CSV table of N, CA and C in Angstrom, one decimal:
chain,number,residue,atom,x,y,z
A,114,MET,N,22.2,-6.0,-13.4
A,114,MET,CA,22.4,-4.3,-12.8
A,114,MET,C,21.8,-3.8,-14.5
A,115,ALA,N,21.7,-4.1,-15.0
A,115,ALA,CA,20.6,-3.5,-15.8
A,115,ALA,C,19.3,-2.7,-15.3
A,116,ASP,N,18.7,-3.9,-14.3
A,116,ASP,CA,17.0,-3.7,-14.3
A,116,ASP,C,17.2,-2.5,-12.2
A,117,THR,N,19.3,-2.9,-11.9
A,117,THR,CA,19.0,-1.7,-10.8
A,117,THR,C,18.8,-0.5,-11.5
A,118,LYS,N,20.0,-0.5,-12.1
A,118,LYS,CA,20.3,1.1,-13.0
A,118,LYS,C,18.6,1.4,-13.5
A,119,LYS,N,17.4,0.7,-14.0
A,119,LYS,CA,16.6,1.3,-14.1
A,119,LYS,C,15.8,1.3,-12.9
A,120,PHE,N,16.0,0.7,-12.0
A,120,PHE,CA,15.1,1.3,-10.9
A,120,PHE,C,15.8,2.4,-10.1
A,121,ASP,N,17.0,3.0,-10.3
A,121,ASP,CA,17.3,4.0,-9.2
A,121,ASP,C,17.3,5.3,-10.5
A,122,GLU,N,16.9,5.1,-11.2
A,122,GLU,CA,16.4,6.0,-12.5
A,122,GLU,C,14.9,6.5,-11.7
A,123,LEU,N,14.2,5.6,-11.9
A,123,LEU,CA,12.5,5.9,-11.9
A,123,LEU,C,12.2,6.3,-10.7
A,124,LYS,N,13.6,6.0,-9.7
A,124,LYS,CA,13.5,6.3,-7.9
A,124,LYS,C,13.6,7.8,-8.1
A,125,ASN,N,14.7,7.9,-8.5
A,125,ASN,CA,14.9,9.0,-8.3
A,125,ASN,C,14.3,9.9,-9.2
A,126,GLU,N,13.8,10.0,-10.5
A,126,GLU,CA,12.4,10.8,-11.0
A,126,GLU,C,11.7,11.0,-9.4
A,127,VAL,N,11.5,9.9,-9.1
A,127,VAL,CA,9.8,10.2,-8.6
A,127,VAL,C,10.1,11.3,-7.2
A,128,LEU,N,11.7,10.6,-6.7
A,128,LEU,CA,11.7,11.4,-5.1
A,128,LEU,C,11.7,13.3,-6.1
A,129,ARG,N,12.4,13.4,-7.4
A,129,ARG,CA,12.4,14.7,-7.6
A,129,ARG,C,11.2,15.7,-8.1
A,130,ASN,N,10.2,14.2,-7.8
A,130,ASN,CA,8.9,15.2,-7.6
A,130,ASN,C,8.1,15.1,-6.7
A,131,ASN,N,8.5,15.2,-5.4
A,131,ASN,CA,7.5,15.1,-4.2
A,131,ASN,C,7.2,13.5,-3.9
A,132,GLY,N,8.2,12.8,-5.0
A,132,GLY,CA,7.4,11.4,-4.0
A,132,GLY,C,8.3,10.7,-3.0
A,133,TYR,N,7.2,9.4,-3.2
A,133,TYR,CA,8.5,8.4,-1.8
A,133,TYR,C,8.9,7.4,-2.2
A,134,TYR,N,9.9,6.8,-1.7
A,134,TYR,CA,10.4,5.7,-1.4
A,134,TYR,C,10.0,4.8,-0.2
A,135,VAL,N,9.4,3.4,-0.3
A,135,VAL,CA,9.0,2.8,1.1
A,135,VAL,C,8.5,1.9,0.9
A,136,GLN,N,8.8,0.9,2.1
A,136,GLN,CA,8.7,-0.8,2.1
A,136,GLN,C,6.8,-0.4,2.8
A,137,PHE,N,6.1,-1.4,2.4
A,137,PHE,CA,5.2,-2.1,3.2
A,137,PHE,C,5.1,-3.7,3.6
A,138,TYR,N,4.8,-3.7,4.9
A,138,TYR,CA,4.9,-4.9,5.5
A,138,TYR,C,3.5,-5.6,5.3
A,139,PHE,N,3.0,-6.8,5.0
A,139,PHE,CA,2.0,-7.4,5.4
A,139,PHE,C,2.1,-8.8,5.2
A,140,ASP,N,0.6,-9.1,6.7
A,140,ASP,CA,0.9,-11.2,6.9
A,140,ASP,C,-0.2,-11.4,6.7
A,141,MET,N,-0.4,-12.4,6.0
A,141,MET,CA,-1.9,-13.0,5.5
A,141,MET,C,-2.0,-14.5,6.2
A,142,HIS,N,-3.0,-15.2,6.8
A,142,HIS,CA,-3.3,-16.6,6.5
A,142,HIS,C,-4.6,-16.8,6.2
A,143,ALA,N,-4.3,-18.3,5.8
A,143,ALA,CA,-5.2,-19.0,5.2
A,143,ALA,C,-5.2,-20.5,5.4
A,144,ASP,N,-6.7,-21.4,5.3
A,144,ASP,CA,-6.3,-23.1,6.2
A,144,ASP,C,-5.6,-23.9,4.9
A,145,LYS,N,-5.3,-23.2,3.8
A,145,LYS,CA,-4.5,-23.4,2.3
A,145,LYS,C,-3.7,-23.3,2.1
A,146,LYS,N,-2.6,-23.5,2.0
A,146,LYS,CA,-1.2,-23.3,1.6
A,146,LYS,C,-1.5,-22.4,0.3
A,147,GLU,N,-2.3,-23.5,-0.3
A,147,GLU,CA,-1.9,-22.8,-2.0
A,147,GLU,C,-3.3,-21.3,-2.4
A,148,ASN,N,-4.0,-21.8,-1.6
A,148,ASN,CA,-4.7,-20.8,-1.5
A,148,ASN,C,-4.1,-19.2,-0.9
A,149,LEU,N,-3.8,-19.8,0.2
A,149,LEU,CA,-2.5,-18.3,1.0
A,149,LEU,C,-1.5,-17.4,-0.4
A,150,GLN,N,-1.1,-18.3,-0.7
A,150,GLN,CA,0.0,-17.9,-2.2
A,150,GLN,C,-0.7,-17.6,-3.2
A,151,ASN,N,-1.8,-17.6,-3.8
A,151,ASN,CA,-2.7,-16.7,-4.1
A,151,ASN,C,-3.5,-15.7,-4.4
A,152,ILE,N,-3.4,-15.6,-2.7
A,152,ILE,CA,-4.1,-14.5,-2.5
A,152,ILE,C,-3.1,-13.5,-2.1
A,153,MET,N,-2.2,-13.7,-1.3
A,153,MET,CA,-0.7,-12.3,-1.7
A,153,MET,C,-0.2,-12.1,-2.8
A,154,VAL,N,-0.1,-13.0,-3.9
A,154,VAL,CA,-0.3,-12.3,-5.3
A,154,VAL,C,-0.9,-12.1,-6.0
A,155,GLY,N,-2.0,-12.0,-5.4
A,155,GLY,CA,-3.5,-11.4,-6.2
A,155,GLY,C,-3.4,-10.0,-5.9
A,156,PHE,N,-3.5,-9.4,-4.5
A,156,PHE,CA,-3.0,-8.0,-2.9
A,156,PHE,C,-2.4,-7.8,-4.0
A,157,VAL,N,-0.8,-8.1,-4.1
A,157,VAL,CA,0.3,-7.4,-4.6
A,157,VAL,C,-0.2,-7.1,-6.2
A,158,SER,N,-0.9,-8.2,-6.7
A,158,SER,CA,-0.8,-7.5,-7.9
A,158,SER,C,-1.8,-6.3,-8.4
A,159,LYS,N,-2.4,-6.2,-7.0
A,159,LYS,CA,-3.6,-5.2,-7.5
A,159,LYS,C,-2.7,-3.8,-6.9
A,160,LEU,N,-2.2,-4.2,-5.5
A,160,LEU,CA,-1.2,-2.9,-5.0
A,160,LEU,C,-0.7,-2.4,-6.4
A,161,THR,N,0.2,-2.9,-7.4
A,161,THR,CA,1.0,-2.5,-8.1
A,161,THR,C,0.7,-1.9,-8.4
A,162,LYS,N,-1.1,-1.7,-9.3
A,162,LYS,CA,-1.7,-0.9,-10.9
A,162,LYS,C,-2.6,0.0,-10.1
A,163,GLU,N,-2.2,0.0,-8.6
A,163,GLU,CA,-3.1,1.4,-7.5
A,163,GLU,C,-2.6,2.6,-8.5
A,164,HIS,N,-3.1,3.9,-8.3
A,164,HIS,CA,-3.2,5.0,-8.7
A,164,HIS,C,-2.3,6.1,-8.0
A,165,GLY,N,-1.0,6.3,-9.0
A,165,GLY,CA,0.5,6.6,-7.7
A,165,GLY,C,1.4,5.1,-7.8
A,166,VAL,N,1.2,4.7,-7.7
A,166,VAL,CA,1.8,3.8,-7.5
A,166,VAL,C,3.4,3.4,-8.9
A,167,ARG,N,4.3,4.2,-8.4
A,167,ARG,CA,5.0,4.4,-10.0
A,167,ARG,C,5.7,3.0,-10.2
A,168,LEU,N,5.6,2.4,-9.2
A,168,LEU,CA,6.6,0.8,-9.4
A,168,LEU,C,6.8,0.3,-8.2
A,169,ALA,N,6.1,-1.2,-7.9
A,169,ALA,CA,5.8,-1.8,-6.5
A,169,ALA,C,6.6,-3.1,-6.8
A,170,VAL,N,7.9,-3.9,-6.1
A,170,VAL,CA,8.2,-5.5,-6.3
A,170,VAL,C,7.4,-5.5,-4.5
A,171,ALA,N,7.7,-7.3,-4.8
A,171,ALA,CA,7.2,-7.8,-3.5
A,171,ALA,C,8.4,-9.3,-3.3
A,172,GLU,N,9.0,-9.0,-2.1
A,172,GLU,CA,9.3,-10.3,-1.2
A,172,GLU,C,8.4,-10.8,-0.9
A,173,VAL,N,7.9,-12.1,-1.3
A,173,VAL,CA,6.5,-12.9,-0.3
A,173,VAL,C,7.3,-14.5,0.2
A,174,ASP,N,7.2,-14.5,1.8
A,174,ASP,CA,8.4,-15.6,2.5
A,174,ASP,C,7.0,-16.8,2.1
A,175,GLU,N,7.9,-17.8,2.3
A,175,GLU,CA,7.1,-19.4,2.2
A,175,GLU,C,6.4,-19.3,3.2
A,176,PRO,N,5.0,-19.5,3.0
A,176,PRO,CA,3.8,-19.6,4.0
A,176,PRO,C,4.5,-20.9,5.5
A,177,MET,N,4.2,-20.5,6.4
A,177,MET,CA,4.3,-21.7,7.2
A,177,MET,C,3.0,-21.9,7.3
A,178,ALA,N,3.2,-23.2,8.2
A,178,ALA,CA,2.0,-24.0,9.1
A,178,ALA,C,2.0,-23.7,10.3
A,179,ARG,N,0.6,-23.1,11.3
A,179,ARG,CA,0.8,-22.6,12.3
A,179,ARG,C,-0.6,-23.3,12.9
A,180,ASP,N,-0.8,-24.2,13.4
A,180,ASP,CA,-2.0,-24.4,14.1
A,180,ASP,C,-2.9,-25.7,12.6
A,181,LYS,N,-3.8,-24.4,12.6
A,181,LYS,CA,-4.4,-25.4,11.4
A,181,LYS,C,-4.3,-24.4,9.8
A,182,GLU,N,-3.8,-23.5,10.4
A,182,GLU,CA,-3.9,-22.5,9.2
A,182,GLU,C,-2.2,-23.0,8.8
A,183,PHE,N,-2.4,-21.4,7.4
A,183,PHE,CA,-0.7,-20.8,7.1
A,183,PHE,C,-1.0,-19.4,7.1
A,184,SER,N,0.2,-19.3,7.4
A,184,SER,CA,0.9,-17.6,7.5
A,184,SER,C,1.7,-17.8,6.4
A,185,THR,N,1.5,-16.4,6.2
A,185,THR,CA,2.8,-15.7,5.7
A,185,THR,C,3.0,-14.7,5.8
A,186,THR,N,4.2,-13.7,5.1
A,186,THR,CA,4.8,-12.2,5.5
A,186,THR,C,4.7,-11.7,3.8
A,187,ALA,N,4.7,-10.4,3.9
A,187,ALA,CA,5.6,-9.5,2.1
A,187,ALA,C,5.8,-9.1,2.9
A,188,LYS,N,7.1,-7.6,2.4
A,188,LYS,CA,7.1,-7.0,1.8
A,188,LYS,C,7.3,-6.3,1.0
A,189,VAL,N,6.3,-5.0,0.6
A,189,VAL,CA,6.6,-4.2,-0.8
A,189,VAL,C,7.2,-3.4,-1.0
A,190,SER,N,8.0,-3.3,-1.8
A,190,SER,CA,9.0,-2.4,-1.9
A,190,SER,C,7.9,-1.3,-3.1
A,191,LEU,N,7.7,0.3,-2.6
A,191,LEU,CA,7.1,1.1,-3.5
A,191,LEU,C,7.8,2.7,-4.1
A,192,LEU,N,7.2,2.5,-5.4
A,192,LEU,CA,7.5,4.4,-5.5
A,192,LEU,C,6.1,4.5,-6.0
A,193,ILE,N,6.2,5.5,-5.0
A,193,ILE,CA,4.5,5.9,-5.0
A,193,ILE,C,5.1,7.8,-5.2
A,194,ALA,N,4.5,8.5,-6.1
A,194,ALA,CA,4.1,9.6,-6.7
A,194,ALA,C,4.0,10.8,-5.8
A,195,SER,N,3.1,10.5,-4.5
A,195,SER,CA,2.8,11.9,-3.5
A,195,SER,C,2.4,11.2,-2.6
A,196,PHE,N,2.3,12.5,-1.6
A,196,PHE,CA,1.9,12.1,0.4
A,196,PHE,C,0.4,11.7,0.2
A,197,ALA,N,-0.3,12.6,-0.5
A,197,ALA,CA,-1.7,11.9,-0.7
A,197,ALA,C,-1.8,10.1,-1.0
A,198,ASP,N,-1.0,10.3,-2.1
A,198,ASP,CA,-1.4,8.5,-2.8
A,198,ASP,C,-0.5,7.8,-1.5
A,199,LEU,N,0.3,7.9,-0.9
A,199,LEU,CA,1.1,7.7,0.6
A,199,LEU,C,-0.1,7.5,1.2
A,200,ILE,N,-0.7,8.1,1.5
A,200,ILE,CA,-2.1,8.3,3.1
A,200,ILE,C,-3.4,7.2,2.6
A,201,ARG,N,-3.6,7.7,1.5
A,201,ARG,CA,-4.4,7.0,0.8
A,201,ARG,C,-4.7,5.3,0.6
A,202,LEU,N,-3.0,5.0,0.1
A,202,LEU,CA,-2.7,4.2,-0.3
A,202,LEU,C,-2.2,2.9,1.9
A,203,THR,N,-2.0,3.9,2.6
A,203,THR,CA,-1.9,3.2,3.5
A,203,THR,C,-3.3,3.2,4.6
A,204,MET,N,-4.1,3.7,4.1
A,204,MET,CA,-5.4,3.8,4.5
A,204,MET,C,-6.3,2.1,3.7
A,205,SER,N,-6.3,2.4,2.9
A,205,SER,CA,-6.8,1.7,2.0
A,205,SER,C,-5.9,-0.1,1.8
A,206,TYR,N,-5.0,-0.4,2.4
A,206,TYR,CA,-4.2,-1.3,2.1
A,206,TYR,C,-3.9,-2.2,4.0
A,207,THR,N,-4.2,-1.2,4.8
A,207,THR,CA,-3.6,-0.9,6.0
A,207,THR,C,-2.2,-2.3,6.3
A,208,PRO,N,-1.4,-1.9,6.1
A,208,PRO,CA,0.2,-2.6,6.0
A,208,PRO,C,0.0,-2.8,7.4
A,209,ILE,N,0.9,-3.8,8.0
A,209,ILE,CA,1.0,-4.0,9.7
A,209,ILE,C,2.5,-2.9,10.1
A,210,GLY,N,3.3,-2.4,9.0
A,210,GLY,CA,4.2,-1.9,9.3
A,210,GLY,C,4.7,-0.8,7.6
A,211,ILE,N,5.2,0.3,7.9
A,211,ILE,CA,5.3,1.0,6.8
A,211,ILE,C,7.1,1.6,6.9
A,212,ASP,N,7.8,1.5,6.6
A,212,ASP,CA,8.8,2.1,6.3
A,212,ASP,C,9.4,2.8,4.8
A,213,ILE,N,9.9,4.5,5.3
A,213,ILE,CA,10.0,5.8,4.7
A,213,ILE,C,10.8,5.6,4.1
A,214,GLU,N,11.8,5.4,3.7
A,214,GLU,CA,13.3,4.8,3.0
A,214,GLU,C,13.9,6.5,2.4
A,215,GLU,N,12.4,7.0,1.7
A,215,GLU,CA,13.4,8.0,0.7
A,215,GLU,C,12.5,9.2,0.3
A,216,PRO,N,11.9,10.3,1.1
A,216,PRO,CA,13.1,11.0,0.8
A,216,PRO,C,13.5,11.6,2.5
A,217,LEU,N,14.6,11.5,3.2
A,217,LEU,CA,14.9,11.4,5.0
A,217,LEU,C,14.6,12.8,5.0
A,218,ASP,N,14.0,13.9,4.7
A,218,ASP,CA,13.4,15.1,5.0
A,218,ASP,C,12.3,15.3,4.0
A,219,ALA,N,11.2,15.0,4.3
A,219,ALA,CA,10.3,15.1,3.6
A,219,ALA,C,9.7,16.3,4.0
A,220,LYS,N,9.2,17.1,3.1
A,220,LYS,CA,8.6,18.7,3.1
A,220,LYS,C,6.8,18.4,2.3
A,221,ILE,N,5.9,18.7,3.7
A,221,ILE,CA,5.3,18.5,3.6
A,221,ILE,C,4.1,19.8,3.2
A,222,ASP,N,3.3,20.4,2.7
A,222,ASP,CA,2.6,21.5,2.7
A,222,ASP,C,1.0,21.7,3.3
A,223,ALA,N,0.5,22.4,4.3
A,223,ALA,CA,-0.6,22.0,4.4
A,223,ALA,C,-1.9,21.7,3.8
A,224,GLY,N,-1.3,22.2,2.5
A,224,GLY,CA,-2.8,21.4,1.9
A,224,GLY,C,-2.6,20.3,1.6
A,225,GLU,N,-1.1,19.7,1.4
A,225,GLU,CA,-0.7,18.3,1.4
A,225,GLU,C,-1.8,17.1,2.5
A,226,LEU,N,-1.8,18.0,3.6
A,226,LEU,CA,-2.2,17.0,4.6
A,226,LEU,C,-3.7,17.6,5.0
A,227,GLN,N,-4.4,18.3,4.6
A,227,GLN,CA,-5.9,18.7,4.3
A,227,GLN,C,-6.9,17.6,3.1
A,228,ALA,N,-7.8,17.1,3.2
A,228,ALA,CA,-9.1,16.7,2.8
A,228,ALA,C,-9.7,17.0,1.4
A,229,ASP,N,-9.9,16.6,0.6
A,229,ASP,CA,-10.7,17.2,-0.6
A,229,ASP,C,-12.2,17.7,0.3
A,230,ARG,N,-12.3,18.5,0.3
A,230,ARG,CA,-13.5,18.8,1.1
A,230,ARG,C,-14.3,18.8,0.3
A,231,LYS,N,-14.6,18.6,-1.1
A,231,LYS,CA,-15.9,18.3,-1.9
A,231,LYS,C,-16.5,16.4,-1.7
A,232,SER,N,-15.0,15.8,-1.7
A,232,SER,CA,-14.8,14.6,-1.5
A,232,SER,C,-15.0,13.8,-0.1
A,233,THR,N,-15.2,14.8,1.2
A,233,THR,CA,-15.8,13.8,2.4
A,233,THR,C,-17.4,15.0,2.1
A,234,ARG,N,-17.8,15.6,1.7
A,234,ARG,CA,-18.5,16.0,1.8
A,234,ARG,C,-20.0,15.4,1.0
A,235,LEU,N,-21.3,15.4,2.2
A,235,LEU,CA,-21.9,14.5,1.8
A,235,LEU,C,-23.3,15.4,0.6
A,236,ASN,N,-23.5,14.7,-0.3
A,236,ASN,CA,-24.7,15.1,-1.1
A,236,ASN,C,-25.7,13.8,-1.4
A,237,SER,N,-26.7,15.1,-2.3
A,237,SER,CA,-28.2,14.3,-2.2
A,237,SER,C,-28.1,12.4,-2.6
A,238,SER,N,-26.7,12.8,-3.5
A,238,SER,CA,-26.9,11.6,-4.4
A,238,SER,C,-26.2,10.3,-2.8
A,239,HIS,N,-25.7,10.6,-1.8
A,239,HIS,CA,-25.7,9.8,-1.4
A,239,HIS,C,-26.8,9.3,-0.4
A,240,ILE,N,-26.6,8.1,-0.1
A,240,ILE,CA,-28.1,6.8,0.1
A,240,ILE,C,-28.0,6.7,1.7
A,241,PRO,N,-29.1,7.6,2.8
A,241,PRO,CA,-28.4,7.5,4.3
A,241,PRO,C,-28.4,6.1,4.4
A,242,LEU,N,-27.7,5.6,5.5
A,242,LEU,CA,-27.7,4.6,6.5
A,242,LEU,C,-28.6,4.5,7.2
A,243,SER,N,-29.2,3.7,7.6
A,243,SER,CA,-30.3,3.5,8.8
A,243,SER,C,-29.3,2.3,9.9
A,244,ARG,N,-29.4,2.5,11.2
A,244,ARG,CA,-28.9,2.3,12.0
A,244,ARG,C,-29.9,0.2,12.1
A,245,MET,N,-29.2,-0.6,12.2
A,245,MET,CA,-29.6,-2.2,13.2
A,245,MET,C,-30.7,-1.4,14.2
A,246,PRO,N,-32.1,-1.9,14.3
A,246,PRO,CA,-33.3,-1.9,16.3
A,246,PRO,C,-32.2,-2.4,16.8
A,247,SER,N,-31.8,-2.1,17.8
A,247,SER,CA,-31.6,-2.9,19.4
A,247,SER,C,-31.7,-4.4,19.5
A,248,SER,N,-33.3,-4.4,19.2
A,248,SER,CA,-33.5,-5.6,19.4
A,248,SER,C,-33.1,-6.9,19.1
A,249,ALA,N,-32.7,-6.1,17.3
A,249,ALA,CA,-32.3,-8.0,16.6
A,249,ALA,C,-31.2,-8.3,17.3
């Protein structure tokens, strides 16, 4: 009961500050059951440490054997500080599904939708990429 109260207090604080309560869904596959469990735990652990993640709680399903590999899914409940963080996390982790639980009516201004021009502009410190010859 105390954990639920703490979660609700943190969720309300995040939502008051224009944050989001979301569910990310992931699936993973591996050749061995124990490898799959370790990969999923490490993956979720990394996600919980990302900038903008105020809290993450994961539910990982028991891996199931399919053909010659194992598969599992995870539902990760997240309290995320901002819309920009939500977009960045979505692009970085590419979940198979996302449910935005709250707020039900998100208000996003144009500034939040536009990329930071400095972060998208190439400068002299970028190494130019060359294409591999078509004969390779």
